Amino acid sequence: MKNRMRESLSALCDGECDELELRRVLNHVENDAEFREQWANFHLIGAAMRGESVDTVDLSKGIMQAIDGEPMDDVPGIPRDTANSSAQTLDEKANNDDLPVVQSKPMALPAWMVSGAVAASVTMAVLLGARVLTVPEANLGQPDMAVAKAEVSQPAPMAEASAASSSLVASQSEQSQMSATELAAAQERLKQYVLEHEDQSFGVSTHQAAPYARVANFGKDTGIRDRVRAEVKAGPVAD
Amino acid sequence: MIELLNIRQSIVILAIGLSFTSSVSADNDKALRLLEEMNEAVTTQDYAGTVMFGAPDRWESARIQQAYRNQGLVQRTDYLTGPERSQIRAGDEIVCIHEGEHRSGMTPDILKPFGQNFPSSLSSLEQSYDFALADHQAERVAGRSTVSIWITPEQSDRYAHQIWLDKASSLPLKAEMTDKQGNVLRRYQFVSLETDFTMSDSDLRTANVGHTLRFGHKGSSEIAPESDWYPSWLPQGFQIQQSAKSDDNIRMTFSDGLASFSLFIDRVGQGRSSSPRVSRQWGPVSATVEDILTQDGQQVRLSVVGELPPLTLDKVLDSAIPSYSLSMK
């Protein structure tokens, strides 16, 4: 069994495992510390072989929070498939904008990570049980690893930005509660914006107080409920 | 002999190529002409019909009546699913009839973008979209035969549309918005339609009931392109539609005539931390949000919302962030 799991794990790291296999690995990862260690090692080896710089900061705390708190009803960050394609458009981005987009080496994400077939939350669960390679500092400008970016960019003030990434993780955990409620508030506002956009693209100017003032009278006049109902009911003309 | 054959072959290929291009451009011209006729119809034709609309996994329905009067077009929409509500649009005013407070987005534009807001001139659309007749076999919609047109973007930074026009009246009976994989993100489809219809005066029972919404003044923007927060990059053909500005809030809506997005900029408070960029997609609508810190320590939230692929919104958001705050990351 152990050998078989090891094979699956290896396949997973190489991006060669299918969704069923991934789920099996996930179940195992949750309960087995040794297995988690192995997963991290496989990644380290893979990264070293690809000549990528490696850094072994434990991101699991922040990811745990993201899953437990999960204030957005979707996983924060760019969807994996989008993130993948955004790497392709980096060059284009740099050409189009005068902005100093941080150019970076495209990350070799395993196929399962960028495949839309596997839910992003499942990806998160894999990260949860593992020591993850952080994105090198220079990669922060791009949304490839949205989670990692979230971690490190939390304490944004400049003075701290240059600090060692391990201390960044520590200070992140102090702030984690606050950012969960902030994210929830941000989500609420975003929903409102989606609706406002609907009106604005229709041409309605929603940024005005007048309609709200008039609607406020609705509650006071009890008779109006029946009138509205009659009005709406009578609306469509009989064919 | 071989050379001769080659020349012959090239001539044949050339001829095929030529006839193909000319038929493509004829196709294109015909599609454009049909769209102009559609535009005329949606702004002048009297009709009443029942329409289903929404994302494919969730249908809503509504009844639309429209009549052209001396004073202009009057359109009444009664939403048949969800809370009871109606909307009457006449000239520059929209009257909403419903219980309780008005909420944004409660009376959506069902025929968007092929209703009354369809651009009166197609020339700007031609820069960003290709037009073609979809097929030659007629599909029936609401019991009427139709002609269908594909509207595909030149670049994959926005979505494609297919519409089915009533052959008799040129009204847009059905429309689908699709992503580049061909998934339908939003659609509407008439179930029934009558065109020999006139709206009686009594159908405008708006006195004492309902409340008005005013149209924003299209094209009149308070925000100059040079000002802070104005995105330095816009997808091809997009122009500002309306904008509003207060002490701690700026909003701008941009459109290319078919697709639109809004950029919201809010002062969130004294800067404590910046937040990760968060993106979401709900069927046709995507949104992306990021908090940044300004030079004077203010925390500012940028949100971009619109019927565009998330990647496009991302680029807009990137370009709206002032360069000094990028250096702070």
PDB file of C-alpha atoms in Angstrom, chain B residues 20-201:
ATOM      1  CA  PHE B  20     -14.189  32.954 -50.685  1.00  0.00           C
ATOM      2  CA  THR B  21     -13.026  36.414 -49.569  1.00  0.00           C
ATOM      3  CA  SER B  22     -15.678  38.150 -51.596  1.00  0.00           C
ATOM      4  CA  SER B  23     -18.371  35.879 -50.202  1.00  0.00           C
ATOM      5  CA  VAL B  24     -17.036  36.477 -46.705  1.00  0.00           C
ATOM      6  CA  SER B  25     -17.222  40.226 -47.104  1.00  0.00           C
ATOM      7  CA  ALA B  26     -20.686  39.944 -48.679  1.00  0.00           C
ATOM      8  CA  ASP B  27     -21.645  37.849 -45.699  1.00  0.00           C
ATOM      9  CA  ASN B  28     -20.238  40.486 -43.421  1.00  0.00           C
ATOM     10  CA  ASP B  29     -22.116  43.277 -45.196  1.00  0.00           C
ATOM     11  CA  LYS B  30     -25.351  41.362 -45.027  1.00  0.00           C
ATOM     12  CA  ALA B  31     -24.876  40.700 -41.320  1.00  0.00           C
ATOM     13  CA  LEU B  32     -24.234  44.386 -40.722  1.00  0.00           C
ATOM     14  CA  ARG B  33     -27.315  45.356 -42.715  1.00  0.00           C
ATOM     15  CA  LEU B  34     -29.428  42.951 -40.679  1.00  0.00           C
ATOM     16  CA  LEU B  35     -28.062  44.417 -37.464  1.00  0.00           C
ATOM     17  CA  GLU B  36     -28.973  47.903 -38.631  1.00  0.00           C
ATOM     18  CA  GLU B  37     -32.481  46.688 -39.338  1.00  0.00           C
ATOM     19  CA  MET B  38     -32.571  45.126 -35.883  1.00  0.00           C
ATOM     20  CA  ASN B  39     -31.496  48.405 -34.344  1.00  0.00           C
ATOM     21  CA  GLU B  40     -34.300  50.200 -36.168  1.00  0.00           C
ATOM     22  CA  ALA B  41     -36.796  47.571 -35.010  1.00  0.00           C
ATOM     23  CA  VAL B  42     -35.889  47.621 -31.317  1.00  0.00           C
ATOM     24  CA  THR B  43     -36.262  51.385 -31.187  1.00  0.00           C
ATOM     25  CA  THR B  44     -39.440  51.770 -33.237  1.00  0.00           C
ATOM     26  CA  GLN B  45     -41.360  48.498 -33.459  1.00  0.00           C
ATOM     27  CA  ASP B  46     -44.394  47.842 -31.291  1.00  0.00           C
ATOM     28  CA  TYR B  47     -44.393  44.381 -29.797  1.00  0.00           C
ATOM     29  CA  ALA B  48     -45.350  42.276 -26.820  1.00  0.00           C
ATOM     30  CA  GLY B  49     -43.727  39.002 -25.915  1.00  0.00           C
ATOM     31  CA  THR B  50     -42.746  36.573 -23.225  1.00  0.00           C
ATOM     32  CA  VAL B  51     -39.066  35.919 -22.876  1.00  0.00           C
ATOM     33  CA  MET B  52     -36.894  33.505 -20.901  1.00  0.00           C
ATOM     34  CA  PHE B  53     -33.493  34.725 -19.854  1.00  0.00           C
ATOM     35  CA  GLY B  54     -30.534  34.072 -17.615  1.00  0.00           C
ATOM     36  CA  ALA B  55     -27.552  31.801 -17.276  1.00  0.00           C
ATOM     37  CA  PRO B  56     -28.251  28.354 -18.740  1.00  0.00           C
ATOM     38  CA  ASP B  57     -28.476  26.723 -15.322  1.00  0.00           C
ATOM     39  CA  ARG B  58     -31.092  29.143 -14.095  1.00  0.00           C
ATOM     40  CA  TRP B  59     -33.874  30.548 -16.182  1.00  0.00           C
ATOM     41  CA  GLU B  60     -35.981  33.579 -15.347  1.00  0.00           C
ATOM     42  CA  SER B  61     -38.880  34.845 -17.360  1.00  0.00           C
ATOM     43  CA  ALA B  62     -40.503  38.154 -18.105  1.00  0.00           C
ATOM     44  CA  ARG B  63     -43.103  39.804 -20.272  1.00  0.00           C
ATOM     45  CA  ILE B  64     -41.991  42.752 -22.367  1.00  0.00           C
ATOM     46  CA  GLN B  65     -44.329  45.215 -24.057  1.00  0.00           C
ATOM     47  CA  GLN B  66     -43.109  48.043 -26.162  1.00  0.00           C
ATOM     48  CA  ALA B  67     -44.916  50.784 -28.026  1.00  0.00           C
ATOM     49  CA  TYR B  68     -43.764  53.788 -29.965  1.00  0.00           C
ATOM     50  CA  ARG B  69     -45.605  56.986 -29.130  1.00  0.00           C
ATOM     51  CA  ASN B  70     -45.307  60.583 -30.163  1.00  0.00           C
ATOM     52  CA  GLN B  71     -43.158  61.296 -27.179  1.00  0.00           C
ATOM     53  CA  GLY B  72     -40.918  58.323 -27.831  1.00  0.00           C
ATOM     54  CA  LEU B  73     -40.581  54.691 -26.981  1.00  0.00           C
ATOM     55  CA  VAL B  74     -42.305  53.219 -23.946  1.00  0.00           C
ATOM     56  CA  GLN B  75     -41.244  49.814 -22.748  1.00  0.00           C
ATOM     57  CA  ARG B  76     -42.794  47.910 -19.909  1.00  0.00           C
ATOM     58  CA  THR B  77     -41.193  44.813 -18.417  1.00  0.00           C
ATOM     59  CA  ASP B  78     -43.015  42.616 -15.944  1.00  0.00           C
ATOM     60  CA  TYR B  79     -40.705  40.126 -14.296  1.00  0.00           C
ATOM     61  CA  LEU B  80     -42.533  36.822 -13.932  1.00  0.00           C
ATOM     62  CA  THR B  81     -40.066  35.036 -11.653  1.00  0.00           C
ATOM     63  CA  GLY B  82     -38.616  36.163  -8.332  1.00  0.00           C
ATOM     64  CA  PRO B  83     -40.241  38.980  -6.362  1.00  0.00           C
ATOM     65  CA  GLU B  84     -43.134  40.765  -8.076  1.00  0.00           C
ATOM     66  CA  ARG B  85     -41.720  43.754  -9.870  1.00  0.00           C
ATOM     67  CA  SER B  86     -42.126  45.779 -13.013  1.00  0.00           C
ATOM     68  CA  GLN B  87     -40.244  48.436 -14.801  1.00  0.00           C
ATOM     69  CA  ILE B  88     -41.461  51.069 -17.213  1.00  0.00           C
ATOM     70  CA  ARG B  89     -38.925  52.846 -19.321  1.00  0.00           C
ATOM     71  CA  ALA B  90     -39.894  56.000 -21.162  1.00  0.00           C
ATOM     72  CA  GLY B  91     -37.469  58.530 -22.503  1.00  0.00           C
ATOM     73  CA  ASP B  92     -34.931  59.443 -19.882  1.00  0.00           C
ATOM     74  CA  GLU B  93     -36.829  57.948 -17.024  1.00  0.00           C
ATOM     75  CA  ILE B  94     -37.247  54.487 -15.577  1.00  0.00           C
ATOM     76  CA  VAL B  95     -40.086  53.799 -13.175  1.00  0.00           C
ATOM     77  CA  CYS B  96     -39.723  50.773 -10.946  1.00  0.00           C
ATOM     78  CA  ILE B  97     -42.761  49.220  -9.315  1.00  0.00           C
ATOM     79  CA  HIS B  98     -42.162  46.846  -6.457  1.00  0.00           C
ATOM     80  CA  GLU B  99     -42.493  46.445  -2.735  1.00  0.00           C
ATOM     81  CA  GLY B 100     -39.721  47.396  -0.402  1.00  0.00           C
ATOM     82  CA  GLU B 101     -36.540  49.234  -1.129  1.00  0.00           C
ATOM     83  CA  HIS B 102     -35.008  49.382  -4.513  1.00  0.00           C
ATOM     84  CA  ARG B 103     -31.971  47.204  -4.851  1.00  0.00           C
ATOM     85  CA  SER B 104     -29.388  47.481  -7.558  1.00  0.00           C
ATOM     86  CA  GLY B 105     -29.823  44.979 -10.340  1.00  0.00           C
ATOM     87  CA  MET B 106     -33.364  43.943  -9.394  1.00  0.00           C
ATOM     88  CA  THR B 107     -34.715  44.957 -12.801  1.00  0.00           C
ATOM     89  CA  PRO B 108     -32.068  43.749 -15.242  1.00  0.00           C
ATOM     90  CA  ASP B 109     -31.923  44.656 -18.912  1.00  0.00           C
ATOM     91  CA  ILE B 110     -33.080  41.356 -20.383  1.00  0.00           C
ATOM     92  CA  LEU B 111     -32.192  41.951 -24.014  1.00  0.00           C
ATOM     93  CA  LYS B 112     -28.759  43.317 -23.208  1.00  0.00           C
ATOM     94  CA  PRO B 113     -26.808  44.100 -25.318  1.00  0.00           C
ATOM     95  CA  PHE B 114     -29.308  43.917 -28.174  1.00  0.00           C
ATOM     96  CA  GLY B 115     -32.073  46.026 -26.683  1.00  0.00           C
ATOM     97  CA  GLN B 116     -32.437  49.776 -26.781  1.00  0.00           C
ATOM     98  CA  ASN B 117     -28.843  50.233 -25.663  1.00  0.00           C
ATOM     99  CA  PHE B 118     -27.445  48.644 -28.805  1.00  0.00           C
ATOM    100  CA  PRO B 119     -25.101  51.209 -30.383  1.00  0.00           C
ATOM    101  CA  SER B 120     -26.724  53.272 -33.102  1.00  0.00           C
ATOM    102  CA  SER B 121     -23.564  53.196 -35.176  1.00  0.00           C
ATOM    103  CA  LEU B 122     -21.934  49.902 -35.987  1.00  0.00           C
ATOM    104  CA  SER B 123     -18.673  51.389 -37.194  1.00  0.00           C
ATOM    105  CA  SER B 124     -17.081  51.335 -33.745  1.00  0.00           C
ATOM    106  CA  LEU B 125     -18.128  47.722 -33.222  1.00  0.00           C
ATOM    107  CA  GLU B 126     -16.491  46.722 -36.481  1.00  0.00           C
ATOM    108  CA  GLN B 127     -13.080  47.562 -35.020  1.00  0.00           C
ATOM    109  CA  SER B 128     -13.389  44.912 -32.358  1.00  0.00           C
ATOM    110  CA  TYR B 129     -15.785  42.308 -33.746  1.00  0.00           C
ATOM    111  CA  ASP B 130     -16.324  40.247 -36.886  1.00  0.00           C
ATOM    112  CA  PHE B 131     -19.834  39.753 -38.193  1.00  0.00           C
ATOM    113  CA  ALA B 132     -21.028  36.768 -40.153  1.00  0.00           C
ATOM    114  CA  LEU B 133     -24.241  34.995 -41.033  1.00  0.00           C
ATOM    115  CA  ALA B 134     -24.296  31.927 -38.823  1.00  0.00           C
ATOM    116  CA  ASP B 135     -25.877  29.390 -41.132  1.00  0.00           C
ATOM    117  CA  HIS B 136     -28.303  29.060 -43.940  1.00  0.00           C
ATOM    118  CA  GLN B 137     -30.792  26.776 -42.304  1.00  0.00           C
ATOM    119  CA  ALA B 138     -33.432  28.789 -40.569  1.00  0.00           C
ATOM    120  CA  GLU B 139     -34.157  28.070 -36.924  1.00  0.00           C
ATOM    121  CA  ARG B 140     -37.598  28.818 -35.559  1.00  0.00           C
ATOM    122  CA  VAL B 141     -37.883  30.846 -32.388  1.00  0.00           C
ATOM    123  CA  ALA B 142     -41.240  31.707 -30.810  1.00  0.00           C
ATOM    124  CA  GLY B 143     -42.893  30.155 -33.848  1.00  0.00           C
ATOM    125  CA  ARG B 144     -41.151  32.518 -36.248  1.00  0.00           C
ATOM    126  CA  SER B 145     -38.396  31.840 -38.724  1.00  0.00           C
ATOM    127  CA  THR B 146     -35.143  33.584 -38.016  1.00  0.00           C
ATOM    128  CA  VAL B 147     -31.805  34.473 -39.484  1.00  0.00           C
ATOM    129  CA  SER B 148     -28.775  34.106 -37.241  1.00  0.00           C
ATOM    130  CA  ILE B 149     -25.637  36.206 -36.967  1.00  0.00           C
ATOM    131  CA  TRP B 150     -22.325  35.447 -35.292  1.00  0.00           C
ATOM    132  CA  ILE B 151     -20.555  38.352 -33.635  1.00  0.00           C
ATOM    133  CA  THR B 152     -17.061  37.200 -32.737  1.00  0.00           C
ATOM    134  CA  PRO B 153     -14.388  39.322 -31.078  1.00  0.00           C
ATOM    135  CA  GLU B 154     -11.143  39.976 -32.944  1.00  0.00           C
ATOM    136  CA  GLN B 155      -9.285  39.078 -29.768  1.00  0.00           C
ATOM    137  CA  SER B 156     -10.163  36.684 -27.008  1.00  0.00           C
ATOM    138  CA  ASP B 157     -10.250  39.488 -24.446  1.00  0.00           C
ATOM    139  CA  ARG B 158     -14.064  39.554 -24.654  1.00  0.00           C
ATOM    140  CA  TYR B 159     -16.958  37.215 -25.337  1.00  0.00           C
ATOM    141  CA  ALA B 160     -18.725  36.259 -28.565  1.00  0.00           C
ATOM    142  CA  HIS B 161     -22.423  36.601 -29.325  1.00  0.00           C
ATOM    143  CA  GLN B 162     -24.864  34.831 -31.570  1.00  0.00           C
ATOM    144  CA  ILE B 163     -28.261  36.344 -32.241  1.00  0.00           C
ATOM    145  CA  TRP B 164     -31.354  35.138 -34.043  1.00  0.00           C
ATOM    146  CA  LEU B 165     -33.397  37.860 -35.739  1.00  0.00           C
ATOM    147  CA  ASP B 166     -37.043  37.518 -36.653  1.00  0.00           C
ATOM    148  CA  LYS B 167     -37.166  37.462 -40.479  1.00  0.00           C
ATOM    149  CA  ALA B 168     -40.438  39.366 -40.509  1.00  0.00           C
ATOM    150  CA  SER B 169     -39.817  42.097 -37.946  1.00  0.00           C
ATOM    151  CA  SER B 170     -35.989  42.038 -37.485  1.00  0.00           C
ATOM    152  CA  LEU B 171     -36.477  41.900 -33.732  1.00  0.00           C
ATOM    153  CA  PRO B 172     -33.786  39.944 -31.846  1.00  0.00           C
ATOM    154  CA  LEU B 173     -35.706  36.860 -30.695  1.00  0.00           C
ATOM    155  CA  LYS B 174     -32.820  34.963 -29.186  1.00  0.00           C
ATOM    156  CA  ALA B 175     -29.241  35.710 -28.178  1.00  0.00           C
ATOM    157  CA  GLU B 176     -26.383  33.821 -26.611  1.00  0.00           C
ATOM    158  CA  MET B 177     -23.147  35.087 -25.165  1.00  0.00           C
ATOM    159  CA  THR B 178     -20.364  32.508 -25.336  1.00  0.00           C
ATOM    160  CA  ASP B 179     -16.794  32.250 -24.130  1.00  0.00           C
ATOM    161  CA  LYS B 180     -13.997  31.142 -26.403  1.00  0.00           C
ATOM    162  CA  GLN B 181     -14.590  27.488 -25.550  1.00  0.00           C
ATOM    163  CA  GLY B 182     -18.129  27.907 -26.846  1.00  0.00           C
ATOM    164  CA  ASN B 183     -19.807  27.648 -23.440  1.00  0.00           C
ATOM    165  CA  VAL B 184     -22.986  29.685 -23.268  1.00  0.00           C
ATOM    166  CA  LEU B 185     -22.676  32.124 -20.383  1.00  0.00           C
ATOM    167  CA  ARG B 186     -25.930  34.003 -20.792  1.00  0.00           C
ATOM    168  CA  ARG B 187     -28.884  33.810 -23.094  1.00  0.00           C
ATOM    169  CA  TYR B 188     -32.421  34.951 -23.653  1.00  0.00           C
ATOM    170  CA  GLN B 189     -35.074  33.537 -25.899  1.00  0.00           C
ATOM    171  CA  PHE B 190     -38.563  34.706 -26.696  1.00  0.00           C
ATOM    172  CA  VAL B 191     -41.255  32.109 -26.178  1.00  0.00           C
ATOM    173  CA  SER B 192     -44.007  34.119 -27.812  1.00  0.00           C
ATOM    174  CA  LEU B 193     -44.157  37.391 -29.691  1.00  0.00           C
ATOM    175  CA  GLU B 194     -46.846  39.541 -31.261  1.00  0.00           C
ATOM    176  CA  THR B 195     -45.985  42.535 -33.355  1.00  0.00           C
ATOM    177  CA  ASP B 196     -49.487  43.771 -34.179  1.00  0.00           C
ATOM    178  CA  PHE B 197     -49.790  45.160 -30.728  1.00  0.00           C
ATOM    179  CA  THR B 198     -50.547  48.581 -29.346  1.00  0.00           C
ATOM    180  CA  MET B 199     -50.213  49.626 -25.770  1.00  0.00           C
ATOM    181  CA  SER B 200     -53.169  51.473 -24.373  1.00  0.00           C
ATOM    182  CA  ASP B 201     -52.715  54.536 -22.198  1.00  0.00           C
TER     183      ASP B 201
END
